[in-house]
mmCIF file of C-alpha atoms in Angstrom:
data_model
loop_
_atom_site.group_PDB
_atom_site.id
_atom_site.type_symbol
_atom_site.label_atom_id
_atom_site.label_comp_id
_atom_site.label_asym_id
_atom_site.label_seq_id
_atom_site.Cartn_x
_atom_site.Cartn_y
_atom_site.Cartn_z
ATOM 1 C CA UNK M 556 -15.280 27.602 14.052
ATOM 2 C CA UNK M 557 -15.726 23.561 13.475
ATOM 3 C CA UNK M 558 -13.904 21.277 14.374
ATOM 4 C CA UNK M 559 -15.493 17.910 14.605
ATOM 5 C CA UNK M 560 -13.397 16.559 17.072
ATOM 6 C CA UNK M 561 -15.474 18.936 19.787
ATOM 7 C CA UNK M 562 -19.110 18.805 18.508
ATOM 8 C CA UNK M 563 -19.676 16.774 15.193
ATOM 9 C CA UNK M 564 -23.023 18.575 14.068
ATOM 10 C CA UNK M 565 -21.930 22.424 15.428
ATOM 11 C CA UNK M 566 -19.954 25.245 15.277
ATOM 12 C CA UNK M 567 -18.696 27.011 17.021
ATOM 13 C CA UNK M 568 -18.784 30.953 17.726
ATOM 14 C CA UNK M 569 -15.327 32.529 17.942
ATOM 15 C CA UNK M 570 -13.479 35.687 17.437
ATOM 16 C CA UNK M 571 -9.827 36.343 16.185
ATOM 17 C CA UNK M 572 -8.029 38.386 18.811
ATOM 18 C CA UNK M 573 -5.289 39.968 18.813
ATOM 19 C CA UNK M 574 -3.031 41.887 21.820
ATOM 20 C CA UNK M 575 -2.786 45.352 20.208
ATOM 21 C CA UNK M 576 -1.198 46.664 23.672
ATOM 22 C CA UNK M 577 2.535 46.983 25.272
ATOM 23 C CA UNK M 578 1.930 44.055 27.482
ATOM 24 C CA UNK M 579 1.552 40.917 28.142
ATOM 25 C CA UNK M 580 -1.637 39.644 28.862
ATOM 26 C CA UNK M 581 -1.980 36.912 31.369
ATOM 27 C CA UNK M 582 -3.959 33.251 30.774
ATOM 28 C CA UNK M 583 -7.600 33.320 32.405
ATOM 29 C CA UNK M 584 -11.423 33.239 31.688
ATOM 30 C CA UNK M 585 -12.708 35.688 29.597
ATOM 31 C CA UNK M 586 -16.675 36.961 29.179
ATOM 32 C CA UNK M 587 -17.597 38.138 25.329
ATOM 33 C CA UNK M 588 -20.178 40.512 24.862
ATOM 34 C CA UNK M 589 -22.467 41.002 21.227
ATOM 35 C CA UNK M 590 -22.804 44.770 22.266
ATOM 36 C CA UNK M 591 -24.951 44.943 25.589
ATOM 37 C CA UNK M 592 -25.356 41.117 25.044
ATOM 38 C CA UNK M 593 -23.750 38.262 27.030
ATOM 39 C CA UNK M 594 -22.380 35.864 24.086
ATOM 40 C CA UNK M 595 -20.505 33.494 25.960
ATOM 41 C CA UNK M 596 -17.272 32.499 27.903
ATOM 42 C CA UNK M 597 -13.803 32.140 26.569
ATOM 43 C CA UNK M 598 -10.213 30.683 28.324
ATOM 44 C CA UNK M 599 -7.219 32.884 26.946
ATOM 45 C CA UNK M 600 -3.803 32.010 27.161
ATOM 46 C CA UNK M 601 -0.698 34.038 27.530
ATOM 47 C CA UNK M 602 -0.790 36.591 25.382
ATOM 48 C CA UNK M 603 2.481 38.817 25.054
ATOM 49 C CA UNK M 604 2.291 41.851 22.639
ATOM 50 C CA UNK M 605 0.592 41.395 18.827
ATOM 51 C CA UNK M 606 0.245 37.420 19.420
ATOM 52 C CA UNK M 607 -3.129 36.326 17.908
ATOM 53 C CA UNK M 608 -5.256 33.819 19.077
ATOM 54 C CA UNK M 609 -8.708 32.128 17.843
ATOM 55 C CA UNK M 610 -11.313 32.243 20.879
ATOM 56 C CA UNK M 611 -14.249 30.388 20.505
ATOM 57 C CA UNK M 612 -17.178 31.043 23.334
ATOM 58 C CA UNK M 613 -19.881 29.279 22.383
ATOM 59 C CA UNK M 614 -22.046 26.851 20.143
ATOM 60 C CA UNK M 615 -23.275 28.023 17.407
ATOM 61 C CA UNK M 616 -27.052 26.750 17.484
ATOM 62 C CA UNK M 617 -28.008 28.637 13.929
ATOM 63 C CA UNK M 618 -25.795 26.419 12.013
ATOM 64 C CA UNK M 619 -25.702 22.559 11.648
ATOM 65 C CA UNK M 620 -22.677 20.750 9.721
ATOM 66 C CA UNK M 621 -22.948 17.608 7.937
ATOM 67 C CA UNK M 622 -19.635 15.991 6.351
ATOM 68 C CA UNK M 623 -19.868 13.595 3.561
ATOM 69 C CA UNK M 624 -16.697 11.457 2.544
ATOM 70 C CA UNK M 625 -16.357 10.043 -1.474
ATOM 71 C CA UNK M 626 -13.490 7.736 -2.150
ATOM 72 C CA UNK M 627 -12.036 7.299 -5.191
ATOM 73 C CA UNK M 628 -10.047 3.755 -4.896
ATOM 74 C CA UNK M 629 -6.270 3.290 -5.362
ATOM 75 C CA UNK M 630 -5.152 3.526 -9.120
ATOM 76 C CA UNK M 631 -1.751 2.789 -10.327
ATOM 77 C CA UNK M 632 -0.376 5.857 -12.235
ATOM 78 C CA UNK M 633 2.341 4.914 -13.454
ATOM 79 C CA UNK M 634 4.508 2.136 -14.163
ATOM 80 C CA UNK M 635 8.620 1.961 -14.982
ATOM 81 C CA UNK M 636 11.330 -0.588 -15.298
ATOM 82 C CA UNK M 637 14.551 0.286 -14.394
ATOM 83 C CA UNK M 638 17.809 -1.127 -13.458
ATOM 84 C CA UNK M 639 16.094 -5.018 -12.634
ATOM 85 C CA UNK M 640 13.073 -3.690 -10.482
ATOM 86 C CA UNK M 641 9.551 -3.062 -11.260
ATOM 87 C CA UNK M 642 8.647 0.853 -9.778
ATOM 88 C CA UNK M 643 4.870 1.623 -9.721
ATOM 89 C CA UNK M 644 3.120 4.605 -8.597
ATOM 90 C CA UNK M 645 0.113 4.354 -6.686
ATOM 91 C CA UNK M 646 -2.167 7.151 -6.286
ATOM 92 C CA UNK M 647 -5.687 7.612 -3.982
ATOM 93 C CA UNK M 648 -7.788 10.330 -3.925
ATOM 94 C CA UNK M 649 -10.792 11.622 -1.236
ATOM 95 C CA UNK M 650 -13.135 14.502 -1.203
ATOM 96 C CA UNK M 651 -14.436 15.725 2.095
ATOM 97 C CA UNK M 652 -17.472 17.820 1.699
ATOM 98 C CA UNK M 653 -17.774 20.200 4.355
ATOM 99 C CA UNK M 654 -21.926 21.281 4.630
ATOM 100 C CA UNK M 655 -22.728 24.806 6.354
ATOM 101 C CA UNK M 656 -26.252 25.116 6.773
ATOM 102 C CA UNK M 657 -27.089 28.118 8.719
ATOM 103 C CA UNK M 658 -30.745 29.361 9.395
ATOM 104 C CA UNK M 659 -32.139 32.178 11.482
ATOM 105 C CA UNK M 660 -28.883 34.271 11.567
ATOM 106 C CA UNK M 661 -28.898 37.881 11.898
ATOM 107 C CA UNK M 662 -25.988 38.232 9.675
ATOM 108 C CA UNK M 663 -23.443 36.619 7.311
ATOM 109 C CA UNK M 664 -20.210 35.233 9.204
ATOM 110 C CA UNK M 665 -17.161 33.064 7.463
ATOM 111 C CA UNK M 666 -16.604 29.499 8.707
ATOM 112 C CA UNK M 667 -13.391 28.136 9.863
ATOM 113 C CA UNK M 668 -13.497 24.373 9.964
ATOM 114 C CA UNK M 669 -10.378 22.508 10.402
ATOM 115 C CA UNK M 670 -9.360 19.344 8.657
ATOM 116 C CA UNK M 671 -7.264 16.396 9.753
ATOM 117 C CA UNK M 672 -4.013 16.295 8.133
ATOM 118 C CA UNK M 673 -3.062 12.522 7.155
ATOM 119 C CA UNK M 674 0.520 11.568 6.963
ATOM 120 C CA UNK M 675 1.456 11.357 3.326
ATOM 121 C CA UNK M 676 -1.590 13.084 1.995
ATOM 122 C CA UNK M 677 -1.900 16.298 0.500
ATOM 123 C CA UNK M 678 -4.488 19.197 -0.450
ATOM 124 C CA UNK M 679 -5.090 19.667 -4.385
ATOM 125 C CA UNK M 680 -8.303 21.188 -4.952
ATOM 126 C CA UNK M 681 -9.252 24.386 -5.823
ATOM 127 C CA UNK M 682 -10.271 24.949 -1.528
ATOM 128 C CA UNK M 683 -6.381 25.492 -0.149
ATOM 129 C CA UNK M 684 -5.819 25.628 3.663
ATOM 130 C CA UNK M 685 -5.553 29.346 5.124
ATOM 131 C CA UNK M 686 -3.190 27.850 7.972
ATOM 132 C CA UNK M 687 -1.619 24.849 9.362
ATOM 133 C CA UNK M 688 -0.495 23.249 12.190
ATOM 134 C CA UNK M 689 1.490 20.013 12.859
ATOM 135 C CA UNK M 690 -2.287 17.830 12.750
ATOM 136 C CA UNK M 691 -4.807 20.394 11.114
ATOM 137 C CA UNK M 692 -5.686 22.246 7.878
ATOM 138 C CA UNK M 693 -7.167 25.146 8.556
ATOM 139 C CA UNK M 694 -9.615 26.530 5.948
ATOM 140 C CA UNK M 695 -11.695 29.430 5.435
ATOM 141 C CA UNK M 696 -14.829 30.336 3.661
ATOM 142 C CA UNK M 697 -17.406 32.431 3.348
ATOM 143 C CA UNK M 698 -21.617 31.978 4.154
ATOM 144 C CA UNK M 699 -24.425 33.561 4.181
ATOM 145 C CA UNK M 700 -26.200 34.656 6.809
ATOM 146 C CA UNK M 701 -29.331 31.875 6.188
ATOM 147 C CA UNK M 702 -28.425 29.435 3.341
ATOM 148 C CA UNK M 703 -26.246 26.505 2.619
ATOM 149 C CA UNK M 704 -22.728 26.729 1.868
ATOM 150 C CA UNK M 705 -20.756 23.392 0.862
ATOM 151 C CA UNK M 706 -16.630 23.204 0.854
ATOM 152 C CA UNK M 707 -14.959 20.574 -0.128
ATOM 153 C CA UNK M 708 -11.521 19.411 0.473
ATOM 154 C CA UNK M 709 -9.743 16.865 -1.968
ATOM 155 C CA UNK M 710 -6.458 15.701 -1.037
ATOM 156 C CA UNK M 711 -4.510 12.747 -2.717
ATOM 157 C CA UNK M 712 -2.110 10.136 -1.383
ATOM 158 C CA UNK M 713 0.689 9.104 -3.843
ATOM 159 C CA UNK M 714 3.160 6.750 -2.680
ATOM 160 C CA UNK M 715 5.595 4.182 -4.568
ATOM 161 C CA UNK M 716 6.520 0.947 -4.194
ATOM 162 C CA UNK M 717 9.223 -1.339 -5.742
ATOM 163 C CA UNK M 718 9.452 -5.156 -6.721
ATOM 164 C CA UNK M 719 12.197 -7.126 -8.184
ATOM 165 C CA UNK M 720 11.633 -8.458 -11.172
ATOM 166 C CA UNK M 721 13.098 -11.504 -10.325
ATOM 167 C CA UNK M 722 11.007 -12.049 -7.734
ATOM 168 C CA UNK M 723 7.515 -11.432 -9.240
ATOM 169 C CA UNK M 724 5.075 -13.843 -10.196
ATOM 170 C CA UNK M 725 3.243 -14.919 -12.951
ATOM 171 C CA UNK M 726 -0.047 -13.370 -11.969
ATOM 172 C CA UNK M 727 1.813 -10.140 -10.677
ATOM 173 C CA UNK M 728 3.229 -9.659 -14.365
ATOM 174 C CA UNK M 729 -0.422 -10.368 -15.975
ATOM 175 C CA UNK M 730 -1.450 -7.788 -13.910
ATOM 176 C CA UNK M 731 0.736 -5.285 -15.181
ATOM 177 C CA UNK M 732 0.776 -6.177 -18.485
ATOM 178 C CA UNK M 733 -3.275 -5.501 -17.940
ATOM 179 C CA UNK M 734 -2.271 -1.515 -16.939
ATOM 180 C CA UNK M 735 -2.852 1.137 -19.094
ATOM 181 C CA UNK M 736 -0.248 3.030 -17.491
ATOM 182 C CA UNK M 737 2.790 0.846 -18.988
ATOM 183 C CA UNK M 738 4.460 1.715 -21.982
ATOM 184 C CA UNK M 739 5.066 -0.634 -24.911
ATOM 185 C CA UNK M 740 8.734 -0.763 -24.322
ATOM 186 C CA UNK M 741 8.316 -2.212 -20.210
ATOM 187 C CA UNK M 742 5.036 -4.205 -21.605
ATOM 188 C CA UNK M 743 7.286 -6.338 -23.941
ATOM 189 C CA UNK M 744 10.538 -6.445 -21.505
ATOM 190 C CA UNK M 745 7.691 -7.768 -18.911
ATOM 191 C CA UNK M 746 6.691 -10.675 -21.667
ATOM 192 C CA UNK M 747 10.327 -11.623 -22.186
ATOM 193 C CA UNK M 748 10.948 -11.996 -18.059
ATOM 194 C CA UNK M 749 7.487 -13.918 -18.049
ATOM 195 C CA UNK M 750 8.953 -16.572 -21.260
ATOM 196 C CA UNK M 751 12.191 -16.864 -19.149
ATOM 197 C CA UNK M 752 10.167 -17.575 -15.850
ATOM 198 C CA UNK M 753 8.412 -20.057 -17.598
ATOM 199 C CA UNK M 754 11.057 -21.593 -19.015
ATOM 200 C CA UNK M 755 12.418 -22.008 -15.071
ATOM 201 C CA UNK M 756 9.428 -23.665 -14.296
ATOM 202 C CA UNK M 757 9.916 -26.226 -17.402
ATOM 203 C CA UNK M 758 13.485 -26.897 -16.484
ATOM 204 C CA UNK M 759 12.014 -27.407 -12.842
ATOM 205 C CA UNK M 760 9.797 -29.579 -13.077
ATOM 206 C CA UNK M 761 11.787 -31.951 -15.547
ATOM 207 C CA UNK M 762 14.969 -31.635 -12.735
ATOM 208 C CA UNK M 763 11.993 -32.562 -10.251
ATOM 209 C CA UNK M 764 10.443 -35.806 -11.943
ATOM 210 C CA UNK M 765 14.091 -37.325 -12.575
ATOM 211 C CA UNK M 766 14.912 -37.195 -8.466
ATOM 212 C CA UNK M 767 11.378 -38.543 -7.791
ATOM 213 C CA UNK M 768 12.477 -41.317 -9.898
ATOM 214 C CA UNK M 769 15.538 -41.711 -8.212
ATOM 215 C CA UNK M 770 13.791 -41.504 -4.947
ATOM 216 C CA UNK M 771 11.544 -43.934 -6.003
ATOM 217 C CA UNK M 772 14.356 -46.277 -6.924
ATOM 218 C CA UNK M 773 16.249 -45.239 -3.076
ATOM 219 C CA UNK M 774 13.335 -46.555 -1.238
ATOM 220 C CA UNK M 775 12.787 -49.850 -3.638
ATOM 221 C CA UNK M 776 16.521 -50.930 -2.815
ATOM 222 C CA UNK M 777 16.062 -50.069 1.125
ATOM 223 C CA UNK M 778 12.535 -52.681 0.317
ATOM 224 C CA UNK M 779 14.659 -55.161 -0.937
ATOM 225 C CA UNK M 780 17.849 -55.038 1.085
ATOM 226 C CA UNK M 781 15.604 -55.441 4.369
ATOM 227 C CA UNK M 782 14.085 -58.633 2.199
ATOM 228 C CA UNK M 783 17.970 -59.911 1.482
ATOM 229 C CA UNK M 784 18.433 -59.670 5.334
ATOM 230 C CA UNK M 785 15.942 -62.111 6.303
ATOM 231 C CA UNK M 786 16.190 -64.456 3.285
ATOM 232 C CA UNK M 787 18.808 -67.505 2.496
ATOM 233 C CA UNK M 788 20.538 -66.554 -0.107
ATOM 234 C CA UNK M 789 20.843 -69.889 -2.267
ATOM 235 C CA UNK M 790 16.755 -69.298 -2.556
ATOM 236 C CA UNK M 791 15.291 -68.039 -6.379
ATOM 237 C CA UNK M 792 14.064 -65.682 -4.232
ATOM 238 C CA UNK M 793 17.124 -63.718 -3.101
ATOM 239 C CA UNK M 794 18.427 -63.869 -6.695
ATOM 240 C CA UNK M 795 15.654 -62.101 -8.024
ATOM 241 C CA UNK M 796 16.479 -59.609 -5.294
ATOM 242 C CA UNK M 797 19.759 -59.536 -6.279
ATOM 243 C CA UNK M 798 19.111 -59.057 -10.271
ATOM 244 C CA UNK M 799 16.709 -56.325 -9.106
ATOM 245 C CA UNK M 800 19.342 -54.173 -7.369
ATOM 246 C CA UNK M 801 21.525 -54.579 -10.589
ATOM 247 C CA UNK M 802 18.883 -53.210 -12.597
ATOM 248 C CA UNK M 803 18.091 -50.311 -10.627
ATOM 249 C CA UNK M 804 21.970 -49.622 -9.965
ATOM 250 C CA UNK M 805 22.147 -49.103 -13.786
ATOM 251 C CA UNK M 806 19.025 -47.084 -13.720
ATOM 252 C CA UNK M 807 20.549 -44.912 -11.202
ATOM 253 C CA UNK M 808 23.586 -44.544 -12.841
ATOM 254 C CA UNK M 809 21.568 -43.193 -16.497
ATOM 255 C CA UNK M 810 19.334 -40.866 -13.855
ATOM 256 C CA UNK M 811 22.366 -39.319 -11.754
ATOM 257 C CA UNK M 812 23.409 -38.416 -15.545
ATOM 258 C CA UNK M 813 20.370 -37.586 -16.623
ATOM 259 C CA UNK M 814 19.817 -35.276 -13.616
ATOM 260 C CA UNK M 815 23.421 -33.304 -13.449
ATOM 261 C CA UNK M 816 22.180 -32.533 -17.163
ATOM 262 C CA UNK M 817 18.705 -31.075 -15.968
ATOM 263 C CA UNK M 818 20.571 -29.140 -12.584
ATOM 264 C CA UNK M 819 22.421 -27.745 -15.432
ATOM 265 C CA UNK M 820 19.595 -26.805 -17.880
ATOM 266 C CA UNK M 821 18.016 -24.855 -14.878
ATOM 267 C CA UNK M 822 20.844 -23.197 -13.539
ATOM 268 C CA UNK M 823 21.440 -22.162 -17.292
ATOM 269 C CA UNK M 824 17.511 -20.619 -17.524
ATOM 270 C CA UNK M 825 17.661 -18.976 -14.028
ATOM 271 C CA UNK M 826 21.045 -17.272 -15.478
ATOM 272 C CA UNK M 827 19.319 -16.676 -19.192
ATOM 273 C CA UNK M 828 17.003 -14.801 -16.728
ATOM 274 C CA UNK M 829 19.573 -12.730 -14.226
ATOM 275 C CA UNK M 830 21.121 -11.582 -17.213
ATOM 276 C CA UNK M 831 18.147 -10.174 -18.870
ATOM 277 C CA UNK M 832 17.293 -8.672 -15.920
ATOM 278 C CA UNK M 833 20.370 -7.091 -15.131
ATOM 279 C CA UNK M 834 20.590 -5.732 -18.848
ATOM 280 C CA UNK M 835 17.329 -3.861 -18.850
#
């Protein structure tokens, strides 16, 4: 019996026993003898009437256990678009290789390791469990009595995870587009959402650079009205001032228009791009 959570290089010797009587048999130590021979000491529990239990009584010191781990790292399976969100399946894969290596034994015995069981993960290789409980696989296999024997368990983890595509970036469509796993239909439906992002980010900036001009012009006047404050008025001076504010009140005036025009122009590429979305 292994479990690696008790010794990580050992087994352990154990027996499968079962209450073939009428009664119940109470919890307390237990001695196991090989024939004549002592073998070792077991604790049973309560046992009422055909209940089963695994005993184990002692370490095994013919047989050393070595577990070796390969990763295989997260790959995206598959890739859909439905209904204005983005729905990818992720999947990740591990073999656990379980190495029996038993020497000196008088004769051939199974192993029973047990295995971790990971929330969301599940066993697919050929090696299935025998048994379960809530936090262990249980498998069994066969060995020699001297010789190696190797089982492997290979579970995957596939899990899914959703984006709206409204809210993904330009880099997270490239990296899509870059899967193998996306069909031709979703690939160009992703290129169309990318031209209509882009086409935000035109409308953007333009809407941007006309209120840093009129920001530009905000602070200028606040410049110049502090300057009006302090100065005489009847000076060339304060004219200038004054001819200045003119100006930039009529620059103001083509900018506010010039800006309700690009607010529009946005508003009118963000809905190009709702709609799209909300068609697919």
């Amino acid at each position: 019996i292994y479990d690696s959570g008790t010794i990580a290089n050992r087994p352990l010797s154990g027996i499968r026993m079962t209450n073939e009587t009428e009664a119940q048999l109470l919890a307390g130590p237990v001695t196991i003898f090989d024939g004549a021979r002592y073998a070792g000491d077991a604790q049973l529990p309560d046992l009422v009437p055909d209940e089963e239990r695994l005993l184990s009584f002692a370490i095994d010191l013919e047989t050393t256990v070595l577990v070796r781990y390969e990763n295989i790292p997260q790959e995206i399976i598959r890739v859909r678009v439905t209904r204005g969100i983005l729905e990818t399946t992720y999947r990740q894969e591990q073999t656990t290789e379980y190495v029996f290596d038993r020497v000196g034994a008088e004769q051939a015995a199974p192993y029973l390791f047990f295995h971790p069981k990971r929330a969301g993960w599940e066993v697919i290789g050929e090696l299935q469990p025998a048994d379960e409980t809530a936090t262990q696989w249980r498998f069994q296999v066969d060995g020699p009595a001297n010789g190696t024997t190797t089982a492997a368990v290979v579970e995957e983890y596939v899990r899914q995870q959703t984006y709206s595509l409204l809210s993904l970036s330009d880099d997270q469509i490239a990296f899509y587009l870059s899967q193998r796993t996306l069909d031709e239909e979703s690939a160009a439906q992703l290129e169309r959402i990318r031209e209509l992002q882009n086409n935000i980010r035109v409308r953007q900036a333009e809407r941007q650079a006309i209120e840093d001009q009129i920001n530009v012009i905000y602070r200028e006047q606040q410049r110049i009205r502090s300057n009006l404050e302090v100065l005489d008025p009847e000076t060339d001076l304060a004219n200038r001032y004054l001819e200045a504010l003119t100006e930039q009140e009529d620059q103001l005036g083509e900018l506010n228009v010039d800006l309700v025009r690009a607010r529009s122009a946005e508003q009118a590429a963000r809905n190009a791009l709702s709609d799209y979305v909300e068609s697919l």
